[in-house]
Amino acid sequence: PTDTGSVHITQTRNTGSFFDGGMKRYYGIGDGGQGEDQDPMFVVPNGGTIQNVIIDAPAGDGVHCEGSCTIRNVWWNDVGEDAATFKSSSSSATYLVDGGGAKSGSDKVFQHNGAGTVTIRNFQVHGSGKLYRACGNCSTSYKRHVVMDNVTARTTKVLAGINTNWGDTARFTRITVYGSSTTICEKYRGVPKGS
Ligand code: DGU
Ligand code: CA
Ligand code: CA
Ligand code: CA
């Protein structure tokens, strides 16, 4: 989408319970590379919503949801280390990504490190590694769930990577893929850090 202006940010922003970016283009955190120690651009507290934002390089560690959250109509022009991380310790947490899209995530787009269910719907991904990965080496081996509906993928390697030994699940409806081989669901064996 076309932006309505640009905002250079140099420090992580907390969105509070509701943040509407008005389709401005936000950039300026981290170095645009794959370093795992970069700051997020936005932190969304439990129950919060972020919407109508274009995130551009350098985007650092993207959006962090501390608990349940809604990410609506957010567009990543060039994913940083990853696009968003879901972090609640509650098994009833729900994280909704509705609308929007992500390009050029060299590795992962959505990183599920906490517990609960991630829903990704009405979303496009292009030129990325995995659209979703349930953490494979986090120290807490939560059951993690993902639901994808109406997702279009172009030249993307994997839609979901899950750890079947930890009881993770993935559900898919209305998936369209273009380009060379895309794996819909890759099953892994999670190994907790420090084990
Ligand atoms: O414990 O080292 O890549 O959040 C966490 C792991 C690793 C994460 C993940 C992320 O899986 O750092 O970006
Ligand atoms: Ca990572
Ligand atoms: Ca990138
Ligand atoms: Ca990350």
Coordinates of N, CA and C and ligand atoms in Angstrom, one line a residue:
P1 N 0.8 -1.2 0.0 CA 0.0 0.0 0.0 C 0.9 1.3 0.0
T2 N 0.3 2.4 -0.4 CA 1.0 3.7 -0.4 C 1.0 4.2 1.0
D3 N 2.1 4.8 1.4 CA 2.1 5.4 2.8 C 1.6 6.8 2.7
T4 N 1.2 7.3 3.9 CA 0.7 8.7 4.0 C 1.7 9.6 4.6
G5 N 3.0 9.1 4.7 CA 4.1 9.9 5.3 C 5.0 8.9 6.0
S6 N 6.1 9.4 6.5 CA 7.1 8.5 7.1 C 7.4 9.0 8.5
V7 N 7.7 8.0 9.4 CA 8.1 8.3 10.8 C 9.3 7.6 11.1
H8 N 10.4 8.3 11.4 CA 11.7 7.7 11.8 C 11.6 7.5 13.3
I9 N 11.6 6.3 13.8 CA 11.6 6.1 15.2 C 13.0 5.5 15.7
T10 N 13.4 5.9 16.8 CA 14.8 5.5 17.3 C 14.7 4.7 18.6
Q11 N 13.5 4.6 19.1 CA 13.3 3.9 20.4 C 12.0 3.1 20.3
T12 N 12.0 2.0 20.9 CA 10.8 1.1 21.0 C 9.6 1.9 21.4
R13 N 8.4 1.8 20.8 CA 7.2 2.5 21.2 C 6.2 1.5 21.8
N14 N 5.6 1.8 22.9 CA 4.6 1.0 23.5 C 3.3 1.6 23.0
T15 N 2.4 0.7 22.4 CA 1.2 1.1 21.7 C 0.1 1.5 22.7
G16 N 0.2 1.1 23.9 CA -1.0 1.2 24.8 C -2.0 0.3 24.3
S17 N -3.3 0.5 24.7 CA -4.3 -0.5 24.3 C -4.8 -0.3 22.9
F18 N -4.5 0.8 22.3 CA -4.9 1.0 20.9 C -4.0 2.0 20.1
F19 N -3.5 1.5 19.0 CA -2.7 2.4 18.2 C -3.0 2.3 16.7
D20 N -3.4 3.4 16.1 CA -3.7 3.5 14.7 C -2.6 4.3 14.0
G21 N -1.8 3.7 13.2 CA -0.7 4.4 12.5 C -1.1 5.3 11.3
G22 N -2.4 5.3 10.9 CA -2.8 6.1 9.8 C -2.1 5.8 8.5
M23 N -1.6 4.6 8.4 CA -0.9 4.1 7.2 C 0.4 4.9 6.9
K24 N 1.0 5.4 8.0 CA 2.3 6.0 7.9 C 3.4 4.9 7.9
R25 N 4.5 5.2 7.4 CA 5.6 4.2 7.2 C 6.6 4.5 8.4
Y26 N 6.8 3.4 9.2 CA 7.6 3.5 10.4 C 8.9 2.8 10.1
Y27 N 10.1 3.3 10.5 CA 11.3 2.6 10.3 C 12.3 3.2 11.3
G28 N 13.4 2.5 11.4 CA 14.5 3.0 12.2 C 15.0 2.2 13.4
I29 N 14.6 1.0 13.6 CA 15.1 0.2 14.8 C 16.0 -0.9 14.3
G30 N 17.1 -1.1 14.9 CA 18.0 -2.2 14.6 C 18.8 -1.9 13.3
D31 N 19.3 -3.0 12.7 CA 20.2 -2.8 11.5 C 19.6 -3.5 10.3
G32 N 18.4 -4.1 10.4 CA 17.8 -4.8 9.2 C 18.3 -6.2 9.0
G33 N 19.2 -6.6 9.9 CA 19.8 -8.0 9.7 C 19.1 -9.0 10.6
Q34 N 19.8 -10.1 10.7 CA 19.2 -11.3 11.4 C 19.7 -11.4 12.9
G35 N 20.4 -10.4 13.4 CA 20.8 -10.5 14.8 C 19.6 -10.6 15.7
E36 N 19.7 -11.6 16.7 CA 18.6 -11.9 17.6 C 18.4 -10.9 18.7
D37 N 19.3 -10.0 18.9 CA 19.3 -9.1 20.1 C 18.7 -7.7 19.8
Q38 N 18.0 -7.6 18.7 CA 17.5 -6.3 18.3 C 16.2 -5.9 19.1
D39 N 16.0 -4.7 19.3 CA 14.8 -4.2 20.0 C 13.6 -4.3 19.0
P40 N 12.4 -4.5 19.6 CA 11.2 -4.4 18.8 C 10.9 -2.9 18.4
M41 N 10.2 -2.7 17.4 CA 9.7 -1.4 17.0 C 8.5 -1.0 17.9
F42 N 7.6 -1.9 18.0 CA 6.4 -1.7 18.8 C 6.2 -2.8 19.8
V43 N 5.8 -2.4 21.1 CA 5.4 -3.4 22.1 C 3.9 -3.2 22.3
V44 N 3.1 -4.2 22.2 CA 1.7 -4.2 22.4 C 1.4 -4.9 23.7
P45 N 0.8 -4.2 24.7 CA 0.5 -4.8 25.9 C -0.7 -5.8 25.8
N46 N -0.9 -6.6 26.8 CA -2.0 -7.6 26.8 C -3.4 -6.9 26.4
G47 N -4.1 -7.4 25.4 CA -5.4 -6.9 25.0 C -5.3 -5.7 24.0
G48 N -4.1 -5.4 23.6 CA -3.9 -4.2 22.8 C -4.1 -4.5 21.3
T49 N -4.3 -3.4 20.5 CA -4.4 -3.5 19.1 C -3.5 -2.5 18.4
I50 N -2.8 -2.9 17.4 CA -2.1 -2.1 16.5 C -2.7 -2.2 15.1
Q51 N -2.9 -1.1 14.4 CA -3.5 -1.2 13.1 C -3.0 -0.1 12.2
N52 N -3.2 -0.4 10.9 CA -2.9 0.6 9.8 C -1.5 1.2 9.9
V53 N -0.5 0.3 9.9 CA 0.9 0.7 10.0 C 1.6 0.0 8.9
I54 N 2.6 0.8 8.3 CA 3.5 0.2 7.4 C 4.9 0.2 8.1
I55 N 5.5 -1.0 8.1 CA 6.8 -1.1 8.8 C 7.8 -1.3 7.8
D56 N 8.9 -0.5 7.8 CA 9.9 -0.6 6.8 C 11.3 -0.7 7.5
A57 N 12.3 -1.0 6.7 CA 13.6 -1.3 7.2 C 14.3 0.0 7.6
P58 N 15.2 -0.1 8.7 CA 15.3 -1.3 9.5 C 14.2 -1.4 10.5
A59 N 13.7 -2.6 10.7 CA 12.5 -2.8 11.5 C 12.8 -3.6 12.8
G60 N 14.1 -3.9 13.0 CA 14.5 -4.6 14.3 C 13.7 -5.9 14.5
D61 N 13.2 -6.0 15.7 CA 12.4 -7.3 16.0 C 10.9 -7.1 15.8
G62 N 10.5 -6.0 15.0 CA 9.1 -5.9 14.6 C 8.2 -5.5 15.8
V63 N 7.1 -6.3 15.9 CA 6.1 -6.0 16.9 C 6.2 -7.2 17.9
H64 N 6.1 -6.8 19.2 CA 6.0 -7.8 20.3 C 4.7 -7.7 20.9
C65 N 3.9 -8.8 20.9 CA 2.7 -8.9 21.7 C 3.0 -9.5 23.1
E66 N 2.8 -8.7 24.1 CA 3.1 -9.3 25.5 C 2.1 -10.3 25.9
G67 N 0.8 -10.1 25.4 CA -0.3 -11.0 25.7 C -1.2 -11.1 24.5
S68 N -2.5 -11.3 24.7 CA -3.4 -11.4 23.6 C -3.3 -10.0 22.9
C69 N -3.5 -10.0 21.6 CA -3.3 -8.8 20.8 C -4.0 -8.9 19.5
T70 N -4.3 -7.8 18.8 CA -4.7 -7.7 17.5 C -3.8 -6.9 16.6
I71 N -3.4 -7.4 15.5 CA -2.5 -6.7 14.6 C -3.3 -6.7 13.3
R72 N -3.8 -5.5 13.0 CA -4.8 -5.4 11.9 C -4.3 -4.5 10.8
N73 N -4.3 -5.0 9.6 CA -3.8 -4.2 8.4 C -2.4 -3.6 8.6
V74 N -1.5 -4.4 9.0 CA -0.1 -4.0 9.2 C 0.7 -4.6 8.1
W75 N 1.5 -3.8 7.4 CA 2.3 -4.2 6.3 C 3.8 -4.1 6.5
W76 N 4.5 -5.2 6.4 CA 6.0 -5.2 6.6 C 6.6 -5.1 5.1
N77 N 7.2 -4.0 4.8 CA 7.8 -3.9 3.5 C 9.1 -4.7 3.4
D78 N 9.8 -4.9 4.5 CA 11.0 -5.7 4.6 C 11.2 -6.1 6.0
V79 N 10.8 -7.3 6.3 CA 10.8 -7.8 7.7 C 12.2 -7.7 8.2
G80 N 12.3 -7.4 9.5 CA 13.6 -7.4 10.1 C 14.0 -8.8 10.6
E81 N 14.5 -8.9 11.8 CA 14.9 -10.3 12.3 C 13.7 -11.2 12.2
D82 N 12.5 -10.7 12.7 CA 11.3 -11.3 12.3 C 10.2 -10.2 12.4
A83 N 9.0 -10.5 12.0 CA 7.9 -9.4 11.9 C 7.2 -9.2 13.2
A84 N 6.9 -10.3 13.9 CA 6.2 -10.1 15.2 C 6.4 -11.4 16.1
T85 N 6.4 -11.1 17.4 CA 6.6 -12.2 18.3 C 5.5 -12.2 19.3
F86 N 5.0 -13.4 19.6 CA 3.8 -13.6 20.5 C 4.3 -14.3 21.8
K87 N 4.0 -13.6 22.9 CA 4.8 -13.9 24.1 C 4.0 -14.3 25.4
S88 N 2.7 -14.4 25.3 CA 2.0 -14.6 26.6 C 2.3 -16.0 27.2
S89 N 2.3 -16.0 28.5 CA 2.5 -17.3 29.2 C 1.2 -18.0 29.4
S90 N 0.0 -17.4 29.0 CA -1.3 -18.0 29.2 C -1.7 -18.9 28.1
S91 N -2.2 -20.1 28.4 CA -2.6 -21.0 27.3 C -3.9 -20.5 26.6
S92 N -4.6 -19.6 27.3 CA -5.8 -19.0 26.6 C -5.5 -17.8 25.8
A93 N -4.3 -17.4 25.7 CA -4.0 -16.1 24.9 C -4.4 -16.3 23.5
T94 N -4.9 -15.3 22.9 CA -5.3 -15.3 21.4 C -4.6 -14.1 20.8
Y95 N -3.9 -14.3 19.7 CA -3.2 -13.3 18.9 C -3.8 -13.3 17.5
L96 N -4.3 -12.2 17.1 CA -5.0 -12.2 15.8 C -4.2 -11.2 14.8
V97 N -3.8 -11.8 13.7 CA -3.3 -11.0 12.6 C -4.3 -11.0 11.5
D98 N -4.9 -9.9 11.2 CA -6.0 -9.8 10.3 C -5.7 -8.7 9.2
G99 N -5.6 -9.2 8.0 CA -5.2 -8.2 6.9 C -3.8 -7.9 6.9
G100 N -3.3 -7.2 5.9 CA -1.9 -6.9 5.8 C -1.0 -7.9 5.1
G101 N 0.3 -7.7 5.2 CA 1.2 -8.6 4.5 C 2.6 -8.4 4.9
A102 N 3.5 -9.3 4.5 CA 4.9 -9.2 4.8 C 5.8 -9.6 3.7
K103 N 6.8 -8.9 3.4 CA 7.8 -9.2 2.4 C 9.2 -9.4 3.0
S104 N 10.0 -10.2 2.3 CA 11.4 -10.3 2.6 C 11.8 -10.6 4.0
G105 N 11.1 -11.6 4.6 CA 11.5 -12.1 5.9 C 12.6 -13.2 5.6
S106 N 13.8 -12.9 5.8 CA 14.9 -13.9 5.3 C 14.7 -15.2 6.1
D107 N 14.2 -15.2 7.3 CA 14.0 -16.4 8.0 C 12.5 -16.5 8.4
K108 N 12.2 -16.1 9.6 CA 10.8 -16.2 10.1 C 10.0 -14.9 10.0
V109 N 8.7 -15.0 9.8 CA 7.8 -13.8 9.8 C 7.2 -13.8 11.3
F110 N 6.3 -14.7 11.6 CA 5.7 -14.7 12.9 C 6.3 -15.7 13.8
Q111 N 6.8 -15.3 15.0 CA 7.5 -16.1 15.9 C 6.7 -16.3 17.2
H112 N 6.3 -17.5 17.4 CA 5.4 -17.8 18.6 C 6.3 -18.4 19.7
N113 N 6.6 -17.5 20.6 CA 7.5 -18.0 21.8 C 6.7 -18.3 23.0
G114 N 5.5 -17.6 23.2 CA 4.7 -17.9 24.3 C 3.7 -19.0 24.1
A115 N 2.6 -19.0 24.9 CA 1.6 -20.1 24.7 C 0.4 -19.5 23.9
G116 N -0.7 -20.3 23.8 CA -1.9 -19.8 23.2 C -2.0 -20.0 21.7
T117 N -2.9 -19.3 21.0 CA -3.3 -19.5 19.6 C -3.1 -18.3 18.8
V118 N -2.3 -18.4 17.7 CA -2.1 -17.4 16.7 C -3.1 -17.6 15.6
T119 N -3.9 -16.6 15.2 CA -4.7 -16.7 14.0 C -4.1 -15.7 13.0
I120 N -3.9 -16.2 11.8 CA -3.4 -15.3 10.7 C -4.4 -15.4 9.6
R121 N -5.1 -14.3 9.3 CA -6.1 -14.4 8.3 C -6.1 -13.2 7.3
N122 N -6.5 -13.4 6.1 CA -6.6 -12.3 5.1 C -5.2 -11.7 4.9
F123 N -4.2 -12.5 4.8 CA -2.8 -12.1 4.9 C -2.0 -12.6 3.7
Q124 N -1.0 -11.7 3.3 CA -0.2 -12.1 2.1 C 1.3 -12.2 2.6
V125 N 2.0 -13.1 2.1 CA 3.4 -13.2 2.4 C 4.2 -13.4 1.1
H126 N 5.3 -12.8 1.0 CA 6.1 -12.8 -0.2 C 7.6 -12.9 0.1
G127 N 8.3 -13.8 -0.6 CA 9.8 -13.8 -0.5 C 10.3 -14.0 0.9
S128 N 9.7 -15.0 1.6 CA 10.1 -15.2 3.0 C 10.5 -16.7 3.3
G129 N 11.0 -16.9 4.5 CA 11.3 -18.3 4.9 C 10.0 -18.9 5.4
K130 N 9.8 -18.8 6.7 CA 8.6 -19.4 7.3 C 7.6 -18.3 7.7
L131 N 6.4 -18.4 7.3 CA 5.3 -17.5 7.7 C 5.1 -17.5 9.3
Y132 N 5.2 -18.7 9.8 CA 5.0 -18.9 11.3 C 5.9 -20.0 11.8
R133 N 6.5 -19.8 12.9 CA 7.2 -20.8 13.6 C 6.9 -20.8 15.1
A134 N 6.5 -22.0 15.5 CA 6.4 -22.2 17.0 C 7.8 -22.4 17.5
C135 N 8.2 -21.7 18.5 CA 9.6 -21.7 18.9 C 10.1 -23.2 19.1
G136 N 11.2 -23.5 18.5 CA 11.7 -24.8 18.6 C 12.7 -25.0 19.7
N137 N 13.2 -23.9 20.3 CA 14.2 -24.1 21.4 C 14.0 -23.2 22.6
C138 N 12.7 -22.7 22.8 CA 12.5 -21.9 23.9 C 12.5 -22.7 25.2
S139 N 12.9 -22.1 26.3 CA 13.1 -22.9 27.5 C 11.8 -23.5 28.0
T140 N 10.6 -22.8 27.7 CA 9.3 -23.4 28.1 C 8.7 -24.0 26.9
S141 N 8.3 -25.3 27.0 CA 7.8 -26.0 25.9 C 6.2 -26.0 25.9
Y142 N 5.7 -24.8 25.8 CA 4.2 -24.7 25.7 C 3.7 -25.4 24.5
K143 N 2.4 -25.7 24.6 CA 1.6 -26.2 23.4 C 1.3 -24.9 22.6
R144 N 1.6 -24.9 21.4 CA 1.3 -23.6 20.6 C 0.4 -24.0 19.4
H145 N -0.5 -23.1 19.1 CA -1.5 -23.4 18.1 C -1.5 -22.3 17.0
V146 N -1.7 -22.6 15.8 CA -1.8 -21.6 14.7 C -3.0 -22.0 13.8
V147 N -3.7 -21.0 13.4 CA -4.9 -21.1 12.5 C -4.6 -20.1 11.4
M148 N -4.6 -20.6 10.2 CA -4.4 -19.8 9.0 C -5.7 -19.9 8.1
D149 N -6.2 -18.7 7.8 CA -7.4 -18.7 6.9 C -7.2 -17.6 5.9
N150 N -7.4 -17.9 4.6 CA -7.3 -16.9 3.5 C -5.9 -16.3 3.5
V151 N -4.9 -17.1 3.3 CA -3.5 -16.7 3.3 C -3.0 -16.9 1.9
T152 N -2.3 -15.9 1.3 CA -1.7 -16.1 0.0 C -0.2 -16.0 0.2
A153 N 0.5 -17.0 -0.4 CA 2.0 -17.0 -0.2 C 2.6 -17.0 -1.6
R154 N 3.6 -16.2 -1.8 CA 4.4 -16.2 -3.0 C 5.9 -16.4 -2.6
T155 N 6.5 -17.3 -3.4 CA 8.0 -17.6 -3.1 C 8.3 -17.6 -1.6
T156 N 7.6 -18.4 -0.9 CA 7.9 -18.6 0.5 C 8.0 -20.0 0.8
K157 N 9.0 -20.4 1.7 CA 9.4 -21.8 1.9 C 8.4 -22.6 2.6
V158 N 7.9 -22.1 3.8 CA 7.1 -22.8 4.7 C 6.0 -21.9 5.2
L159 N 4.8 -22.5 5.3 CA 3.7 -21.7 6.0 C 3.8 -21.8 7.5
A160 N 3.9 -23.0 8.0 CA 3.9 -23.2 9.5 C 5.0 -24.2 9.8
G161 N 5.8 -23.9 10.8 CA 6.7 -24.9 11.4 C 6.2 -25.1 12.9
I162 N 5.9 -26.4 13.2 CA 5.4 -26.7 14.6 C 6.2 -27.8 15.2
N163 N 6.1 -27.9 16.5 CA 6.8 -29.0 17.2 C 5.8 -30.0 17.7
T164 N 5.7 -31.1 16.9 CA 4.7 -32.1 17.2 C 4.9 -32.8 18.6
N165 N 6.1 -32.9 19.0 CA 6.4 -33.5 20.3 C 5.9 -32.7 21.5
W166 N 5.6 -31.4 21.3 CA 5.1 -30.6 22.3 C 3.6 -30.4 22.2
G167 N 3.0 -31.0 21.2 CA 1.5 -30.9 21.1 C 1.0 -29.7 20.3
D168 N 1.9 -29.1 19.6 CA 1.5 -28.0 18.7 C 0.5 -28.4 17.6
T169 N -0.3 -27.5 17.2 CA -1.2 -27.8 16.1 C -1.3 -26.7 15.1
A170 N -1.6 -27.0 13.8 CA -1.8 -26.0 12.8 C -3.0 -26.4 12.0
R171 N -3.9 -25.4 11.7 CA -5.1 -25.6 10.8 C -5.0 -24.6 9.7
F172 N -5.5 -25.1 8.5 CA -5.4 -24.3 7.3 C -6.7 -24.3 6.6
T173 N -7.2 -23.1 6.1 CA -8.3 -23.1 5.2 C -8.0 -22.0 4.2
R174 N -8.4 -22.1 3.0 CA -8.3 -21.1 1.9 C -6.9 -20.6 1.8
I175 N -6.0 -21.5 1.5 CA -4.6 -21.2 1.3 C -4.2 -21.2 -0.2
T176 N -3.6 -20.2 -0.7 CA -3.1 -20.1 -2.1 C -1.6 -19.9 -2.1
V177 N -0.9 -20.8 -2.8 CA 0.5 -20.6 -2.9 C 0.9 -20.4 -4.4
Y178 N 1.9 -19.5 -4.7 CA 2.4 -19.3 -6.0 C 3.9 -19.5 -5.9
G179 N 4.6 -19.9 -7.0 CA 6.0 -20.0 -7.1 C 6.5 -21.4 -6.7
S180 N 7.8 -21.5 -6.6 CA 8.4 -22.8 -6.4 C 8.0 -23.3 -5.0
S181 N 8.2 -24.6 -4.9 CA 7.7 -25.4 -3.8 C 7.5 -24.7 -2.4
T182 N 6.4 -24.7 -1.9 CA 6.1 -24.2 -0.6 C 5.6 -25.4 0.3
T183 N 6.2 -25.6 1.4 CA 5.7 -26.7 2.4 C 4.6 -26.0 3.2
I184 N 3.5 -26.7 3.3 CA 2.4 -26.1 4.1 C 2.7 -26.2 5.6
C185 N 3.1 -27.4 6.0 CA 3.3 -27.5 7.4 C 4.6 -28.4 7.6
E186 N 5.6 -27.8 8.3 CA 6.8 -28.6 8.5 C 6.8 -29.0 10.0
K187 N 6.9 -30.3 10.3 CA 6.9 -30.8 11.6 C 8.3 -31.0 12.2
Y188 N 8.5 -30.4 13.4 CA 9.8 -30.5 14.0 C 9.6 -31.2 15.4
R189 N 10.8 -31.5 15.9 CA 10.9 -31.9 17.3 C 11.5 -30.8 18.1
G190 N 10.7 -30.2 19.0 CA 11.3 -29.1 19.8 C 12.3 -29.6 20.9
V191 N 13.3 -28.8 21.0 CA 14.3 -29.2 22.0 C 14.6 -28.0 22.9
P192 N 14.1 -28.0 24.2 CA 14.3 -26.8 25.0 C 15.7 -26.4 25.2
K193 N 15.9 -25.1 25.2 CA 17.2 -24.5 25.4 C 17.8 -25.0 26.7
G194 N 19.0 -25.3 26.8 CA 19.7 -25.8 28.0 C 19.4 -27.2 28.3
S195 N 18.8 -28.0 27.4 CA 18.6 -29.4 27.7 C 19.7 -30.2 27.0
Ligands
DGU1 O1 14.8 -19.0 23.1 O2 16.8 -18.7 20.9 O3 14.5 -16.9 17.1 O4 12.4 -15.0 19.2 C1 14.6 -18.5 21.9 C2 15.4 -18.9 20.8 C3 15.0 -18.4 19.4 C4 14.4 -17.0 19.5 C5 13.7 -16.7 18.2 C6 13.1 -15.3 18.3 O5 14.2 -19.3 18.9 O6 15.4 -16.0 19.7 O7 13.4 -14.5 17.4
CA2 CA 14.7 -15.2 15.6
CA3 CA 14.4 -8.8 5.7
CA4 CA 13.1 -12.3 17.0

